[in-house]
Short mmCIF file of C-alpha atoms and ligand atoms in Angstrom, two decimals:
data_model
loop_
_atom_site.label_atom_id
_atom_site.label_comp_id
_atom_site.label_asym_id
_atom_site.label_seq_id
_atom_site.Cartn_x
_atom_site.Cartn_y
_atom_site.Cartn_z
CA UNK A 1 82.16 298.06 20.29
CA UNK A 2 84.87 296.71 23.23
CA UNK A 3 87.72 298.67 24.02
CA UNK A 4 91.46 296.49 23.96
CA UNK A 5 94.03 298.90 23.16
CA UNK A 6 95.28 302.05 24.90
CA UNK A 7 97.68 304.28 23.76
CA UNK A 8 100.44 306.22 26.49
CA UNK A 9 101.98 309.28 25.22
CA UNK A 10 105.00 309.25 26.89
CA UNK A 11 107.54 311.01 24.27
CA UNK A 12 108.03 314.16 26.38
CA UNK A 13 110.80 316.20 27.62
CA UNK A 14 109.75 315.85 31.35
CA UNK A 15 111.26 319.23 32.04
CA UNK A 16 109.47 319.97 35.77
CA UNK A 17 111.00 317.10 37.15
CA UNK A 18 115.05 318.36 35.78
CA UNK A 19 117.61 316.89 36.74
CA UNK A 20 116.23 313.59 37.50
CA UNK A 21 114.70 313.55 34.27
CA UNK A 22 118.01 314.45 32.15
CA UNK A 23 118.64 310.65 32.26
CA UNK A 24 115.45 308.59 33.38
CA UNK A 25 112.20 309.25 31.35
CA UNK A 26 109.88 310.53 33.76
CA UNK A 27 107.35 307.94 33.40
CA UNK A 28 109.60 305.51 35.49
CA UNK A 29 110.30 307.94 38.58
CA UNK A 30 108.61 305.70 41.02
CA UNK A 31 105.81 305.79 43.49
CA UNK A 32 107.24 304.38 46.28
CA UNK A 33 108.63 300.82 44.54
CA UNK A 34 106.63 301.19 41.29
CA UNK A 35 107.32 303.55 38.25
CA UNK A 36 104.62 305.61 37.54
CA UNK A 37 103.45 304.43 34.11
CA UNK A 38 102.89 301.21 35.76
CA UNK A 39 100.23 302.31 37.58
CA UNK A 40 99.00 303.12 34.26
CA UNK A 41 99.04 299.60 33.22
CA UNK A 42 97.14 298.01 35.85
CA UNK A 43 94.83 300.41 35.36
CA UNK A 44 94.47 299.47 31.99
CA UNK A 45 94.74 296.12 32.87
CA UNK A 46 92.13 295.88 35.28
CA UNK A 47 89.67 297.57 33.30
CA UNK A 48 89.91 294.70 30.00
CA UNK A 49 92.40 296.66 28.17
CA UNK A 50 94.87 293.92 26.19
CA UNK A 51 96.84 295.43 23.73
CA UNK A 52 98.92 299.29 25.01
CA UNK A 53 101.15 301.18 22.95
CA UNK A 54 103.80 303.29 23.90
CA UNK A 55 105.14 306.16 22.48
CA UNK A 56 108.62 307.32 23.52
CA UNK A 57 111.40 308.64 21.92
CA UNK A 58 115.14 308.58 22.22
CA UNK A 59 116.57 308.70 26.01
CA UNK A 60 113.43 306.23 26.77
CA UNK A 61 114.79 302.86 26.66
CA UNK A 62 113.90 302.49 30.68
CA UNK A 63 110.59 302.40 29.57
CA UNK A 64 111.18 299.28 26.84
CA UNK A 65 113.39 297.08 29.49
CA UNK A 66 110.72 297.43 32.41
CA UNK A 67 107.89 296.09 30.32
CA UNK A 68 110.70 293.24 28.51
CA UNK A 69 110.80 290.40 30.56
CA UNK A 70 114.29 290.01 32.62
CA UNK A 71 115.32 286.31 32.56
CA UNK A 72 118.03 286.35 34.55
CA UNK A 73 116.93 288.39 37.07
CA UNK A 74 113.66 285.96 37.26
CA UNK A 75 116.12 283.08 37.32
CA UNK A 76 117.75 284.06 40.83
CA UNK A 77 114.45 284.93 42.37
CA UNK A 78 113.16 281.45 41.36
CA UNK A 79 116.02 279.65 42.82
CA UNK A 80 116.00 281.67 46.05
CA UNK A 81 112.76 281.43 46.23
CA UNK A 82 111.43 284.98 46.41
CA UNK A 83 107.96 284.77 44.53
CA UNK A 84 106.35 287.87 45.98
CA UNK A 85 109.37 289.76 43.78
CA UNK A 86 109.19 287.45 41.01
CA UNK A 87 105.56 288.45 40.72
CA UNK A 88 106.26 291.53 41.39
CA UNK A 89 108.61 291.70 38.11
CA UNK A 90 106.55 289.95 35.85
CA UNK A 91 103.19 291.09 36.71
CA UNK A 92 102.18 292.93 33.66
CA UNK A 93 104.40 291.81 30.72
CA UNK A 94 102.45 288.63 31.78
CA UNK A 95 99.22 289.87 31.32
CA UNK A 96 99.31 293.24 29.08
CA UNK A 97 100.28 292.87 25.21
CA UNK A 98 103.05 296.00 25.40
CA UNK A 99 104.30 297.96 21.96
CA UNK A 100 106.17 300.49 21.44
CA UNK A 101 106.79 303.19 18.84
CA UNK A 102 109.42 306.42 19.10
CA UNK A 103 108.13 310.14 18.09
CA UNK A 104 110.85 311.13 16.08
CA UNK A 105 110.28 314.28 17.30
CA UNK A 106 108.39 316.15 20.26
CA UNK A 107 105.84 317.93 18.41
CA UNK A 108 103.17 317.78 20.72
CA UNK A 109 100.59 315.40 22.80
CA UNK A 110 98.45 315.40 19.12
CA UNK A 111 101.17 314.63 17.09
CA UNK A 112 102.18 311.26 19.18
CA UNK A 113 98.37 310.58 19.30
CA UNK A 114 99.02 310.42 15.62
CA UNK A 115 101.47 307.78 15.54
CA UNK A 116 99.24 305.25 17.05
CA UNK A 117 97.07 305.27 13.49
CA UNK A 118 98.24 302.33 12.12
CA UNK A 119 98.32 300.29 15.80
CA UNK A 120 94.23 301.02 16.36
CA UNK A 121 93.23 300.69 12.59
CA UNK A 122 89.38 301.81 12.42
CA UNK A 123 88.23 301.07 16.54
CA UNK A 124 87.72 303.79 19.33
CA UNK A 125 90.54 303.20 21.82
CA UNK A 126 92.15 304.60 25.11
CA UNK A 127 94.38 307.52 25.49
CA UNK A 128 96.08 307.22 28.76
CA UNK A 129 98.41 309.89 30.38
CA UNK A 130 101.26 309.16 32.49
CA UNK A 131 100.84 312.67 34.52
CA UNK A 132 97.79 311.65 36.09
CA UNK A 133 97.40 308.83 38.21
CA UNK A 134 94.10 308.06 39.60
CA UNK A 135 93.38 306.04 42.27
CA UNK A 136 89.71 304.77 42.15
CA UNK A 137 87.56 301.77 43.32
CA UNK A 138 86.52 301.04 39.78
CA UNK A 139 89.59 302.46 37.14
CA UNK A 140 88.99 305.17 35.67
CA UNK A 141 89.27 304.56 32.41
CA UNK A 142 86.73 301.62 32.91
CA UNK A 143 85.19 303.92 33.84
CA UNK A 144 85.15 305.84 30.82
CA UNK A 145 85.07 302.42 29.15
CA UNK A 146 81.38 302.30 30.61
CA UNK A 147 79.96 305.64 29.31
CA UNK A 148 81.40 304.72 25.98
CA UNK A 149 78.75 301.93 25.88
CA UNK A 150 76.22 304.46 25.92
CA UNK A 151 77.17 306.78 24.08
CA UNK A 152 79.23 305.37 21.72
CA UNK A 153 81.38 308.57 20.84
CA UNK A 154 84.47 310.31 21.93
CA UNK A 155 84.53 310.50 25.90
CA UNK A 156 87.06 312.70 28.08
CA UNK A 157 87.86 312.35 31.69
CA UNK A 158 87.20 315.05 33.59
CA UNK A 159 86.99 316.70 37.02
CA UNK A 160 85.82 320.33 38.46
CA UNK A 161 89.16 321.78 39.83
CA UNK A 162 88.41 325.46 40.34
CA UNK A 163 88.98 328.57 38.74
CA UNK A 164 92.11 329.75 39.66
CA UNK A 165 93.36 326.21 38.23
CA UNK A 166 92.05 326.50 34.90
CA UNK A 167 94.70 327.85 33.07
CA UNK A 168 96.97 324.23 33.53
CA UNK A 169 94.04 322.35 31.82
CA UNK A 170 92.09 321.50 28.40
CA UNK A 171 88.86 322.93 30.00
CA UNK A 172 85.35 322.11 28.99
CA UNK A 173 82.07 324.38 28.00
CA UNK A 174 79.05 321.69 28.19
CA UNK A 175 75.89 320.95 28.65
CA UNK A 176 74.92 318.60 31.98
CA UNK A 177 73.49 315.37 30.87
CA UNK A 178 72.73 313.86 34.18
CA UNK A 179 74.71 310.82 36.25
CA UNK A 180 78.01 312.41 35.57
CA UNK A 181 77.92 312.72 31.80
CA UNK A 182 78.29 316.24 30.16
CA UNK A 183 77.68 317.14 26.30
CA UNK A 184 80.55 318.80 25.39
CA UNK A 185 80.14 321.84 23.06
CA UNK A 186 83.29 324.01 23.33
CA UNK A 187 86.92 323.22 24.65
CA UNK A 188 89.78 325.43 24.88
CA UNK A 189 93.76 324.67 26.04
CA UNK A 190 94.85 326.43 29.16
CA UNK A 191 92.51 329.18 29.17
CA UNK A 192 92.72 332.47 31.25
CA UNK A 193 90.09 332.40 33.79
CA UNK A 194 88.42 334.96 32.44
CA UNK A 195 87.86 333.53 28.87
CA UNK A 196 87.29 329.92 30.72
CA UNK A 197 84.24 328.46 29.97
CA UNK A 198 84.10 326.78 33.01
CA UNK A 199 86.53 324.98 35.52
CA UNK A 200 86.04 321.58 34.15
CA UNK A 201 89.16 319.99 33.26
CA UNK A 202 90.15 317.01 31.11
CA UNK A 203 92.21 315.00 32.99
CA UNK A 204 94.89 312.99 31.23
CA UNK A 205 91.98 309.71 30.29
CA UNK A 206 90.20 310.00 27.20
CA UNK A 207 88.12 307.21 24.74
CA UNK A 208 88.88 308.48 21.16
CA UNK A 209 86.93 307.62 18.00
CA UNK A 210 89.63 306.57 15.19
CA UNK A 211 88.37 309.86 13.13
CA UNK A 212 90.56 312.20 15.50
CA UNK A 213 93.54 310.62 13.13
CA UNK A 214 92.14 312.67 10.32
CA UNK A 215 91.83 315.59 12.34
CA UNK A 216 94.81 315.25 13.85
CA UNK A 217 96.24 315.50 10.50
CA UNK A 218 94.78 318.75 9.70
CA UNK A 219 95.74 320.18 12.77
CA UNK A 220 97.87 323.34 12.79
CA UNK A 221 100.19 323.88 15.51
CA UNK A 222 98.48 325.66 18.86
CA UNK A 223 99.68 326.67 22.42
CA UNK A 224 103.38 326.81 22.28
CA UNK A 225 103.81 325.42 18.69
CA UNK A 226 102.84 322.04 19.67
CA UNK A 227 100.22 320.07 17.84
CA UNK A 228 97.37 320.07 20.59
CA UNK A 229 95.07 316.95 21.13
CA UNK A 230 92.94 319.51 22.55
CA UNK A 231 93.04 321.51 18.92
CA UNK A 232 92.16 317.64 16.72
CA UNK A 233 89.03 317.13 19.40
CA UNK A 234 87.64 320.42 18.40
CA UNK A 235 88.03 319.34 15.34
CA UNK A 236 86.51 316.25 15.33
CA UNK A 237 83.51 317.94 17.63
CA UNK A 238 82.30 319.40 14.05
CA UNK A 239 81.31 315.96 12.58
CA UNK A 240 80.50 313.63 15.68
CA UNK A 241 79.42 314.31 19.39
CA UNK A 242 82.13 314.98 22.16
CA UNK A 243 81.04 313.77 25.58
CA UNK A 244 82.80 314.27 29.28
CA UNK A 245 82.39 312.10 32.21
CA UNK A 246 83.09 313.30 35.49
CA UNK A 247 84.70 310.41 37.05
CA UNK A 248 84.72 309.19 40.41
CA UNK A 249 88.00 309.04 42.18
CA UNK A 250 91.30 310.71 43.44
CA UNK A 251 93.40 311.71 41.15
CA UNK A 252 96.79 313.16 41.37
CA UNK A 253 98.86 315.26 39.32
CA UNK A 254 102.40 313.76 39.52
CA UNK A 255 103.74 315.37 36.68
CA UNK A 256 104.21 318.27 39.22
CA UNK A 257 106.24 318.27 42.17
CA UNK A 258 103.63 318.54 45.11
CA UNK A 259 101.52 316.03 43.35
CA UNK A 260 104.23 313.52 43.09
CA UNK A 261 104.90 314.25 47.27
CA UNK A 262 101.66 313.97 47.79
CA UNK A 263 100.99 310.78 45.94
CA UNK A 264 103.97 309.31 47.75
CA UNK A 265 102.48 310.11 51.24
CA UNK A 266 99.20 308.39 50.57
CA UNK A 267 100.39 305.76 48.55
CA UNK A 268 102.44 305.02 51.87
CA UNK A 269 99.92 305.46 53.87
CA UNK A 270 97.53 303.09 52.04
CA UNK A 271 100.21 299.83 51.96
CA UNK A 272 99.53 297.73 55.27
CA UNK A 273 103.71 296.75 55.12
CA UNK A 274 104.73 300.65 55.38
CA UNK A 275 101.46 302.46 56.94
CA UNK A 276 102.42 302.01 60.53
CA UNK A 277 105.43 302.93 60.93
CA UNK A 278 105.26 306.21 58.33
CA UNK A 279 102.26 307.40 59.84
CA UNK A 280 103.95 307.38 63.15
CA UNK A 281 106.80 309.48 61.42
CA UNK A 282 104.25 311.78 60.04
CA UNK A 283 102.68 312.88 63.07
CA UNK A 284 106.08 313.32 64.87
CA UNK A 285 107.03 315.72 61.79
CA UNK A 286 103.50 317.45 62.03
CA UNK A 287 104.05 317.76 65.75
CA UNK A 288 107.45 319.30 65.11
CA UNK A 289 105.79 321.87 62.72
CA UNK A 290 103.27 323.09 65.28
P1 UTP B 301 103.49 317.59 29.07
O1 UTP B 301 103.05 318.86 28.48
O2 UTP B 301 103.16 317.32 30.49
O3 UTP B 301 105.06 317.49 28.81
O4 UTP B 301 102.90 316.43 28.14
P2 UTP B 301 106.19 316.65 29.50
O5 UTP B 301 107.39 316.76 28.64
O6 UTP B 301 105.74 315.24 29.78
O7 UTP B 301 106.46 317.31 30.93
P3 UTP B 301 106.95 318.80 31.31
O8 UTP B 301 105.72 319.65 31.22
O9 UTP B 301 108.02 319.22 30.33
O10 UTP B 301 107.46 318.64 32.70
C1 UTP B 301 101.69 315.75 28.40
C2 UTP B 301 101.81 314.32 27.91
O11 UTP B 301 102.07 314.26 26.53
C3 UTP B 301 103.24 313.54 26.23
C4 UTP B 301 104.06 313.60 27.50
O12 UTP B 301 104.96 312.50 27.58
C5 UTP B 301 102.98 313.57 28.58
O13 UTP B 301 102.53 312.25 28.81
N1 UTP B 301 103.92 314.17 25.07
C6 UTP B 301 104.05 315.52 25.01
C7 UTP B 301 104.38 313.37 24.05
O14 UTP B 301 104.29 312.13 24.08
N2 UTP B 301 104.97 313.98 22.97
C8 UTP B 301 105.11 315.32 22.88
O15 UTP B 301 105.65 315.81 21.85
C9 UTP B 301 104.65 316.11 23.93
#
């Protein structure tokens, strides 16, 4: 069965990035000139995705206007004649489907999976995560997309990212499979390394079967009283098989601070109208540093 619709969790508090985030959700801090979560779209985009939802909650209107399309804005860009900006702003409300629906409250990354129950209906769809931006020759949750086709059953990103990192992560006991793909038999949210199965993380992308609604409904509360998506794909584990892919790609953890710098650096340093001239500024601060 294709995959069209992707659902973005992005109902949270944002508290790591305080004070910028007391006003402007933290999906639309940008990289560089674009807000995160729209890297999330043409990600979604490019891999066949039509139809996202959003979830957000109050304080989040940013998120509504950027995806709305801005007539009058558009109208002065026309009539000056700047299409490389008027492109720019319309890119993907043009070509992307966008809803939107508010978590009345922030119970967790489970409980705003749940509101997207009525949006998918009975079809496996996306779950994409705003904190993790991945930048890949194929997109990574095309990627995903892919394995799917194989397997045909619940799929989670992941990545190895080491022991003494395990403890920020959903992490992964499994069985290798070959090519990248894992059986996945246990999974536990932010474990101590000790009691870590091993250091394979899930990594913000996952292809969900529509029975995680019903488990999500059953789910207690977990780590830190939230409902845990983690917790409902354990739970769904019991009647159908849970697969990992380790995808191919670099992938960057902007919901923290040294993430989001170091994003910005080699975003920079990959765009042919800024490269140049950074870079040069990088190695003079490097050289300053010695
Ligand atoms: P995080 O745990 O990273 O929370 O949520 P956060 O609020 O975004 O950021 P910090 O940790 O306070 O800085 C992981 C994902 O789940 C979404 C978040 O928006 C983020 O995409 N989420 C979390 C919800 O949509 N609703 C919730 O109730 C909780």
């Amino acid at each position: 069965m294709k995959i069209t619709k992707a659902v973005i969790p992005a109902a949270g508090f944002g508290t790591r990035f305080l004070p910028a985030t007391k006003a402007v959700p933290k999906e639309m801090l940008p990289i560089i000139d674009k807000p995160t979560i729209q890297y999330i779209a043409e990600e979604a985009i490019r891999a066949g995705i039509t139809d996202m939802l959003i979830i957000t909650s109050r304080g989040k209107d940013a998120i509504v206007n950027h995806f709305d399309r801005a007539f009058e804005l558009e109208t002065i860009l026309e009539r000056d004649n700047k299409h490389e900006l008027l492109d720019a702003v319309r890119e993907v409300s043009s070509r992307l489907d966008v809803h939107f629906i508010r978590q009345q409250e922030q119970k967790g990354l489970g409980h705003a999976v749940l509101y997207a129950k009525s949006f998918i209906g009975n079809e496996p769809f996306a779950v994409m995560l705003g904190d993790d931006v991945v930048d890949s020759e194929e997109p990574c949750i095309g990627q995903l997309m892919r394995q799917f086709e194989k397997c045909e059953s619940t799929v989670l990103g992941v990545q190895r990212v080491g022991m003494e990192h395990v403890s920020k992560y959903g992490i992964v006991g499994c069985e290798d499979m070959g090519e990248g793909l894992y059986k996945v038999n246990t999974m536990v949210e932010k474990p101590k390394p000790t009691d870590a199965p091993s250091d394979i993380a899930v990594l913000g992308r996952y292809i969900l079967t529509p029975g995680i609604f019903g488990c999500l409904e059953k789910t207690p509360k977990g780590a830190g009283g939230e409902i845990q998506l983690t917790d409902g794909i354990v739970m769904l584990g019991e009647t159908e098989d849970i697969y990992a892919y380790n995808f191919e790609g670099r992938r960057y953890d902007i919901g923290n601070k040294q993430g989001f710098l170091q994003a910005t650096v080699d975003f920079a340093l990959k765009r042919p109208d800024l490269r140049d001239e950074f870079a040069d500024y990088i190695i003079k601060i490097a050289d300053s540093l010695r």
